[in-house]
mmCIF file of C-alpha atoms in Angstrom:
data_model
loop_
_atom_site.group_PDB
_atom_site.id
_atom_site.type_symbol
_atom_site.label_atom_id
_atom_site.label_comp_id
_atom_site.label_asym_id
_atom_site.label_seq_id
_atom_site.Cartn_x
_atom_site.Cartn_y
_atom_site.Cartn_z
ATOM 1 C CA UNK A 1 -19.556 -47.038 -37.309
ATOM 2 C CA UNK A 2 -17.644 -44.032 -36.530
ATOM 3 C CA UNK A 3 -20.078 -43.205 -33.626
ATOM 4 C CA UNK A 4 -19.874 -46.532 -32.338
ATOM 5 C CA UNK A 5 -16.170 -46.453 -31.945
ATOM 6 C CA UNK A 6 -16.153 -43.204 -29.976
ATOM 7 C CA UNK A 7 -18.581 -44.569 -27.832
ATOM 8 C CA UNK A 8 -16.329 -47.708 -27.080
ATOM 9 C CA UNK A 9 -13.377 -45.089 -26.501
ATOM 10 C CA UNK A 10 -15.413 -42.922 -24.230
ATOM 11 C CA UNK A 11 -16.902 -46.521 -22.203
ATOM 12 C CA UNK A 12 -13.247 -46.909 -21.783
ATOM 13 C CA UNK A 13 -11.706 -43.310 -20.488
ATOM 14 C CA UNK A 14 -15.301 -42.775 -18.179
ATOM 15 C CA UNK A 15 -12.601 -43.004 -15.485
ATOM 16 C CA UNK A 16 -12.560 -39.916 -13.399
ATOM 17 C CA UNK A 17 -14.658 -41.769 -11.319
ATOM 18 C CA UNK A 18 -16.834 -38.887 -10.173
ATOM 19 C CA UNK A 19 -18.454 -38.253 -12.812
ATOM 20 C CA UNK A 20 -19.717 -42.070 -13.089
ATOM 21 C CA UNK A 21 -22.835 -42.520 -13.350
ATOM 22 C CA UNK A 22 -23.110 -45.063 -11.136
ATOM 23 C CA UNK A 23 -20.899 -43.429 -8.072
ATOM 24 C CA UNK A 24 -22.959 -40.147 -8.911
ATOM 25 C CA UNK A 25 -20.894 -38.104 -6.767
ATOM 26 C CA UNK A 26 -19.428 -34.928 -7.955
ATOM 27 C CA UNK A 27 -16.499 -33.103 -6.673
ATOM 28 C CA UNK A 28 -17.299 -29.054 -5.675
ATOM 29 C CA UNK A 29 -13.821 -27.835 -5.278
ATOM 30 C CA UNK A 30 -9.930 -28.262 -6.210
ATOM 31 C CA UNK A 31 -7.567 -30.482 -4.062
ATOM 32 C CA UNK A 32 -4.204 -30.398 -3.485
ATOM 33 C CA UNK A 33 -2.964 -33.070 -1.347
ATOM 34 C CA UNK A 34 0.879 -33.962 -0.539
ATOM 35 C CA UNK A 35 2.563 -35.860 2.380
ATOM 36 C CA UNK A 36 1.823 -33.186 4.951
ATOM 37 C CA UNK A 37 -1.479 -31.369 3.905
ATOM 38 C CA UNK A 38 -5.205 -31.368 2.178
ATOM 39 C CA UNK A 39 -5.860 -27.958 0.163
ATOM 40 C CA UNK A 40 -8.912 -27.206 -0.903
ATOM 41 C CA UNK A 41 -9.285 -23.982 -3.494
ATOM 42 C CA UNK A 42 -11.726 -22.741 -5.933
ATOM 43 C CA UNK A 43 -10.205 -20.659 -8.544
ATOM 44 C CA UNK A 44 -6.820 -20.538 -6.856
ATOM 45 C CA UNK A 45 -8.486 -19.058 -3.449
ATOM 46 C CA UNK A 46 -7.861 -21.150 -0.333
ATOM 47 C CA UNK A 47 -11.007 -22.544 1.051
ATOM 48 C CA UNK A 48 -9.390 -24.573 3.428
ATOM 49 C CA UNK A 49 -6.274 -26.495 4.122
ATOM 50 C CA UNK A 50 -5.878 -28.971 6.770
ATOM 51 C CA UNK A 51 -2.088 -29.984 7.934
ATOM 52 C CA UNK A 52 -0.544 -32.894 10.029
ATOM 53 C CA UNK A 53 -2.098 -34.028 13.434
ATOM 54 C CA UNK A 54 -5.885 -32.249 11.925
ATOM 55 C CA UNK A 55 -4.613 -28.501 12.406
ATOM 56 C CA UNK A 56 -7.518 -26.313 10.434
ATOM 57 C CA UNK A 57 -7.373 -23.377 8.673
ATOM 58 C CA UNK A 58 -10.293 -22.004 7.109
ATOM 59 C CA UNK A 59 -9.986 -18.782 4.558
ATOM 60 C CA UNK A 60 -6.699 -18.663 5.619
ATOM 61 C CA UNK A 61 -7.519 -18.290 9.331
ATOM 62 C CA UNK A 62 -6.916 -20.674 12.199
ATOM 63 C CA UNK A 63 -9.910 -22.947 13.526
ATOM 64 C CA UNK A 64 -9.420 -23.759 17.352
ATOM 65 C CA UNK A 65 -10.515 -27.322 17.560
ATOM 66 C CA UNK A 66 -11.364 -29.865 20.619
ATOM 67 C CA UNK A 67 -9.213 -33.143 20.300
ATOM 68 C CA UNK A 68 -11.978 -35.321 18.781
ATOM 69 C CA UNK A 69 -12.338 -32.414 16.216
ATOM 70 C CA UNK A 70 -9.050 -32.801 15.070
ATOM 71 C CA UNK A 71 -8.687 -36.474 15.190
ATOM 72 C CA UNK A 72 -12.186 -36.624 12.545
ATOM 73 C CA UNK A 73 -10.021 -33.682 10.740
ATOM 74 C CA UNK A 74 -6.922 -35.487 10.203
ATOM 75 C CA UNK A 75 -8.831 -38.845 9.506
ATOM 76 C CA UNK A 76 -10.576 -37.336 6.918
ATOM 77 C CA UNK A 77 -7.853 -35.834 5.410
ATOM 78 C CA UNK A 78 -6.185 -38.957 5.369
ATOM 79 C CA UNK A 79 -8.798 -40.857 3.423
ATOM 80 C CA UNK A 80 -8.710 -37.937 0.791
ATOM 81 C CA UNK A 81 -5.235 -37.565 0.429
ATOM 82 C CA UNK A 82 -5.047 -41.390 0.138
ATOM 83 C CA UNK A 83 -7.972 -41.257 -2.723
ATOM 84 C CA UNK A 84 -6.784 -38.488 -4.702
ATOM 85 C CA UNK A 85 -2.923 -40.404 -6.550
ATOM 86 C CA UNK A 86 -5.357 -43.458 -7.041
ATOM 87 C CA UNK A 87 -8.026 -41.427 -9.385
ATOM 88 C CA UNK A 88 -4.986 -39.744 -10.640
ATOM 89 C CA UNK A 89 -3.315 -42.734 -11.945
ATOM 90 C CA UNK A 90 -6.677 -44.901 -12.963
ATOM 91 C CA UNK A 91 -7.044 -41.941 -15.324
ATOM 92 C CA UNK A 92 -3.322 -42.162 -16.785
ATOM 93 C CA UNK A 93 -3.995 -45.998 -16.519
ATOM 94 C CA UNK A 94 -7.015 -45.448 -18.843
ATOM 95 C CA UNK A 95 -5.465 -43.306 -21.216
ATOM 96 C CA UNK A 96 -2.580 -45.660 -22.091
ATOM 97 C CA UNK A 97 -4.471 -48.676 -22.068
ATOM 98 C CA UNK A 98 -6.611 -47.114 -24.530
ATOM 99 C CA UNK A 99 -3.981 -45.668 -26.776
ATOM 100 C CA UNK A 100 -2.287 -49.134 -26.873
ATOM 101 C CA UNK A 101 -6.121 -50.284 -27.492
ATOM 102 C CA UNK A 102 -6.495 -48.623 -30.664
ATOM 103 C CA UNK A 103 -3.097 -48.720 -31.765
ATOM 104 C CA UNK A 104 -3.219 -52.293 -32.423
ATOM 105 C CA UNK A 105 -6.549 -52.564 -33.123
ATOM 106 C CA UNK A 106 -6.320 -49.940 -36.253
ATOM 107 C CA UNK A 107 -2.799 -51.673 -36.956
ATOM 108 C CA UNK A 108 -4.528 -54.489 -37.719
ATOM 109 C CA UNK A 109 -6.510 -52.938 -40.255
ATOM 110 C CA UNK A 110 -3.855 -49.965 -41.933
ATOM 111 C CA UNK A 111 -0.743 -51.602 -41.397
ATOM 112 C CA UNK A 112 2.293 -51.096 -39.277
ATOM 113 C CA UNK A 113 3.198 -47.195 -39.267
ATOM 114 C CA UNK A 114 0.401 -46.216 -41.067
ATOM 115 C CA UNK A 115 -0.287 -42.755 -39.686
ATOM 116 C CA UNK A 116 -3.585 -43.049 -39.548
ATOM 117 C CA UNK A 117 -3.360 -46.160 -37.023
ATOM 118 C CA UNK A 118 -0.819 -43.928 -34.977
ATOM 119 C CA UNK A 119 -2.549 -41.180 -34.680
ATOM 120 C CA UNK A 120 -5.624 -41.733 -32.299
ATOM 121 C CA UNK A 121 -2.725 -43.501 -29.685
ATOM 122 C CA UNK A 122 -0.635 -40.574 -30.217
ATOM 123 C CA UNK A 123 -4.043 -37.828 -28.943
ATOM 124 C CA UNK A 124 -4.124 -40.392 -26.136
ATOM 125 C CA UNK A 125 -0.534 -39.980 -25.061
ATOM 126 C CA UNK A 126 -0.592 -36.147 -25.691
ATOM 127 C CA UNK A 127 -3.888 -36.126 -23.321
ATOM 128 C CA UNK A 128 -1.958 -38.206 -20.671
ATOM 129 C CA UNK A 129 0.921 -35.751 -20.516
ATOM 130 C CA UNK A 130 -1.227 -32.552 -20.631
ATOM 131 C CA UNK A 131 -2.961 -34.509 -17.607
ATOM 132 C CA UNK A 132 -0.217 -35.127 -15.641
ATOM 133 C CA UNK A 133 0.764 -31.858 -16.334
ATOM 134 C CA UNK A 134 -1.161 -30.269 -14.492
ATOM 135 C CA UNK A 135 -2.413 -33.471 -11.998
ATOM 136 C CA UNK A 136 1.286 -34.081 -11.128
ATOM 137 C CA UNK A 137 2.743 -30.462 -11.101
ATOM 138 C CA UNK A 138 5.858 -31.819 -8.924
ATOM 139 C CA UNK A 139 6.973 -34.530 -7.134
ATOM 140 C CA UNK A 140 4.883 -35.611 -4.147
ATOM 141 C CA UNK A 141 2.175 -33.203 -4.959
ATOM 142 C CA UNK A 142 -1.142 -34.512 -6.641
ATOM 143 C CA UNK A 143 -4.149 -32.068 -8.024
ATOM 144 C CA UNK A 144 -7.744 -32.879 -9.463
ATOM 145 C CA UNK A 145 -8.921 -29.296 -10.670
ATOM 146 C CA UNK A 146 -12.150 -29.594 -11.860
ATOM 147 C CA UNK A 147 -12.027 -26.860 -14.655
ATOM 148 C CA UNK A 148 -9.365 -27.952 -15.972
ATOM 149 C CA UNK A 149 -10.608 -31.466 -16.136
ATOM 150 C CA UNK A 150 -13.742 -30.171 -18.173
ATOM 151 C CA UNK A 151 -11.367 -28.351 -20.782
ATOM 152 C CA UNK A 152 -8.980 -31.471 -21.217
ATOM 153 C CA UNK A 153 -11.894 -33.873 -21.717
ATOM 154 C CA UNK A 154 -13.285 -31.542 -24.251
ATOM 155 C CA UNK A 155 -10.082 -31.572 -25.842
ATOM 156 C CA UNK A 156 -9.325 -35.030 -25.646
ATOM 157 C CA UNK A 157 -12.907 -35.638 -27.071
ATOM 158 C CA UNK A 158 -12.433 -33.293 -30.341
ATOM 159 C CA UNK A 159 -8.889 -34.240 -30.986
ATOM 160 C CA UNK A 160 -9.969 -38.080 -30.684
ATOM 161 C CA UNK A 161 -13.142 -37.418 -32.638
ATOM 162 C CA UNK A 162 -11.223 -36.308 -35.653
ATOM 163 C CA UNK A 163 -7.930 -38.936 -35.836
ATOM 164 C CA UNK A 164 -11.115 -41.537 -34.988
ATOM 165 C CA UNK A 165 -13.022 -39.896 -37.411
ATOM 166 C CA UNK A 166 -10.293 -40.051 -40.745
ATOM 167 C CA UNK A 167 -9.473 -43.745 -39.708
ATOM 168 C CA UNK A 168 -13.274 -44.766 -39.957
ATOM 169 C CA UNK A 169 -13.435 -42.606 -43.235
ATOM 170 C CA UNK A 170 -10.066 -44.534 -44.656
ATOM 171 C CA UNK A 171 -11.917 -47.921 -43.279
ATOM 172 C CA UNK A 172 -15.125 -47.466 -45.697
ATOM 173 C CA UNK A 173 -13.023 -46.345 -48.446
ATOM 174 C CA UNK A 174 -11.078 -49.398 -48.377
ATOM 175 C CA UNK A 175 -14.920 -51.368 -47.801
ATOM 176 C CA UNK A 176 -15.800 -49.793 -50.984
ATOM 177 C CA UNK A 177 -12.558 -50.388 -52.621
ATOM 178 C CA UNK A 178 -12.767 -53.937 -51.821
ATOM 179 C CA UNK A 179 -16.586 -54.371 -52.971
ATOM 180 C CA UNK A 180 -15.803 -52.755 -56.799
ATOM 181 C CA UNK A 181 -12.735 -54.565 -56.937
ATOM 182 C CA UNK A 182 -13.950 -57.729 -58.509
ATOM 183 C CA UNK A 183 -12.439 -60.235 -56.045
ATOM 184 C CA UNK A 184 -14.966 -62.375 -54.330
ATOM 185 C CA UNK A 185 -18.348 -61.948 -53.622
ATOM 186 C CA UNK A 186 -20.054 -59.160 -52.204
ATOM 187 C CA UNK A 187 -20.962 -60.733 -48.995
ATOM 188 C CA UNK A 188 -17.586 -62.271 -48.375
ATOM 189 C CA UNK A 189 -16.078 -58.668 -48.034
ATOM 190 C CA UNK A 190 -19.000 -57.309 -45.929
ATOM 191 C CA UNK A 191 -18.053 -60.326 -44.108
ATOM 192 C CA UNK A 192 -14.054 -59.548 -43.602
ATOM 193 C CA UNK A 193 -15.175 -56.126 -42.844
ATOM 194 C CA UNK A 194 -17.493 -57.060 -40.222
ATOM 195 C CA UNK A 195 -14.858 -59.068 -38.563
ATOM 196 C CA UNK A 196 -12.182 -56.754 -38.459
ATOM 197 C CA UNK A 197 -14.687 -54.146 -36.616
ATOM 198 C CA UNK A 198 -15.179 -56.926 -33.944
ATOM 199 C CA UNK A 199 -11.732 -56.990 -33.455
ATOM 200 C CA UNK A 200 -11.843 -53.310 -33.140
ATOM 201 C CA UNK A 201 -14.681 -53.529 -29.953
ATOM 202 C CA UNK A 202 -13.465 -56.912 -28.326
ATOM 203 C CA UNK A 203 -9.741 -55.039 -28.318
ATOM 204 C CA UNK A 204 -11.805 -52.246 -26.168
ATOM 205 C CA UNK A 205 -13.871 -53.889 -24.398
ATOM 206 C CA UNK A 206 -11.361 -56.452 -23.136
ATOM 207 C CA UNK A 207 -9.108 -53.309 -21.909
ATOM 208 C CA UNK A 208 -12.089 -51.780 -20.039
ATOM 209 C CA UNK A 209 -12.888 -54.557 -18.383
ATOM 210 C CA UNK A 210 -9.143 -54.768 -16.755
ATOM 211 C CA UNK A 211 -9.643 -50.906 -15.260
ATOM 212 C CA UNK A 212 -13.497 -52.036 -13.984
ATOM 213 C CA UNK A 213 -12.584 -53.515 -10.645
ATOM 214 C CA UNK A 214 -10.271 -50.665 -9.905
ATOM 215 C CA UNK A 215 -12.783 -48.174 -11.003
ATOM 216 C CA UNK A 216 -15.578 -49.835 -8.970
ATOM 217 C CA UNK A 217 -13.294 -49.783 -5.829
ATOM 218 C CA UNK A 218 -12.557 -45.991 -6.309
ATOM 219 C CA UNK A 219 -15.929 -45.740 -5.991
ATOM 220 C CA UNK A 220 -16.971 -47.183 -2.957
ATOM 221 C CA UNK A 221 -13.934 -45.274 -1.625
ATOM 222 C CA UNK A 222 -15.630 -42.186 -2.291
ATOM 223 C CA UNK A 223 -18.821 -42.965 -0.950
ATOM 224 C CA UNK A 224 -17.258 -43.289 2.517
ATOM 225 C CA UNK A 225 -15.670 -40.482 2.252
ATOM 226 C CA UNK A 226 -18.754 -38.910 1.531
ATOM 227 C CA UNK A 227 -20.060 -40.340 4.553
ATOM 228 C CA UNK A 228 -17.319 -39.315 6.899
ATOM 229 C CA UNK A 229 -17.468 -35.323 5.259
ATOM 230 C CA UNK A 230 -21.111 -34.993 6.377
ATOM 231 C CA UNK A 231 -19.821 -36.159 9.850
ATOM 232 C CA UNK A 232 -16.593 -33.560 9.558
ATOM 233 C CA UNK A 233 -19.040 -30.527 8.445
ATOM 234 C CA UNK A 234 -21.747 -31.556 11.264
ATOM 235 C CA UNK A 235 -19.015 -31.766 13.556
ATOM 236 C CA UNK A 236 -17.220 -28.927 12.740
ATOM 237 C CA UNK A 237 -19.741 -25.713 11.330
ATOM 238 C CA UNK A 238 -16.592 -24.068 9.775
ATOM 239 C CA UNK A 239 -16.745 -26.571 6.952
ATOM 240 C CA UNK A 240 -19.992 -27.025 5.929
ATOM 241 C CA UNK A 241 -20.222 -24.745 2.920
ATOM 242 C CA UNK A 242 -17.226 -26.672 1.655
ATOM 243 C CA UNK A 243 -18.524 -29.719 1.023
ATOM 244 C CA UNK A 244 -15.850 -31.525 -1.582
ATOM 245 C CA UNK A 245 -18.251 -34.310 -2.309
ATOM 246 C CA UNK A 246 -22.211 -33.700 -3.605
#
């Protein structure tokens, strides 16, 4: 039951679209975009950074490029800069609509204010802010660092795992509670139980299914940007062992 829960959770927050399995397109390197340039690092180290009107800089350096060059440059920047806030908020979309998800869902069960129906929602809303933390350093300025994305979903995962984890434990104490208690038959509480789980899933699977569209449109985003990178690197040679997308 416990598993099963986690798994609804993680169905839920598979949001950095990316790592989909049905996009199956990874990003390589960090990116920094704001109103007026396209970074792209790797452990703090400028690969490249493209500015208004396509100007290139590669390593730091200045790339001379022909007019078409720099109108595929700036396009493509464009389309990435424009990408980037959208995964950025479908995430923090994600993560509240899954604390709220759980917080009335385990309500239902524990009661108002129990802490043990507050606590998974509360991991979500510490995971948001730790997000945005570091995906929304400042205003106007939006990051997706991949290494740091690893580490927070690893963190999100273990700190969900256990408030998850003591709510399912308090849930078959109370199933065990309820079945030496005398009152009713045995099947009537395995029924009750049973029904409050559903409750549990249709709670999360009815908020998963509001982020979907979204989710599936990020997607398709990203495979034409795909597209239009392997005509950037083939047009210009500087880029092509920075490939963002793979």
């Amino acid at each position: 039951m416990r598993q099963w829960l986690l798994v609804a959770v993680a169905a839920l927050l598979a949001m950095p679209v990316w790592a989909a399995d049905e996009c199956n397109i990874n990003i390589q390197h960090d990116i920094t975009v704001t109103h007026q340039s396209l970074l792209v690092s790797q452990k703090n180290k400028e690969l490249y950074q493209i500015v208004q009107k396509g100007y290139l800089s590669v390593g730091g350096k200045d790339v001379e490029l022909s007019d078409e060059q720099r109108a595929l440059t700036e396009h493509y920047a464009g389309e990435v800069a424009a990408l980037v806030p959208q995964i950025i908020e479908l995430v923090n979309e994600a993560l509240t609509v899954a604390g709220k998800s759980l917080d009335v869902a385990l309500t239902g069960v524990f009661g108002e204010g129990s802490e043990l129906s507050s606590k998974p929602a509360k991991a979500m809303e510490e995971a948001r802010i730790a997000f945005n933390a570091t995906a929304k350093p400042e205003e106007g300025v939006y990051r997706l660092v991949s290494e740091d994305y690893e580490s927070f979903g690893e963190n999100l995962e273990a700190e969900l795992e256990g408030a998850v984890g003591d709510a399912m434990g308090a849930m078959m104490s109370q199933m065990g509670s309820a079945m030496t208690s005398g009152e009713g038959s045995f099947v009537e509480k395995m029924e009750a139980f049973g029904e409050r789980m559903e409750l549990v899933g249709e709670e999360i699977e009815a908020s998963a299914s509001v982020l979907e569209e979204t989710g599936d449109a990020l997607c398709q985003d990203m495979r034409e940007i795909r597209t239009l990178e392997r005509e950037l690197t083939t047009a210009v040679p500087e880029l092509k062992g920075y490939s963002l997308f793979e």
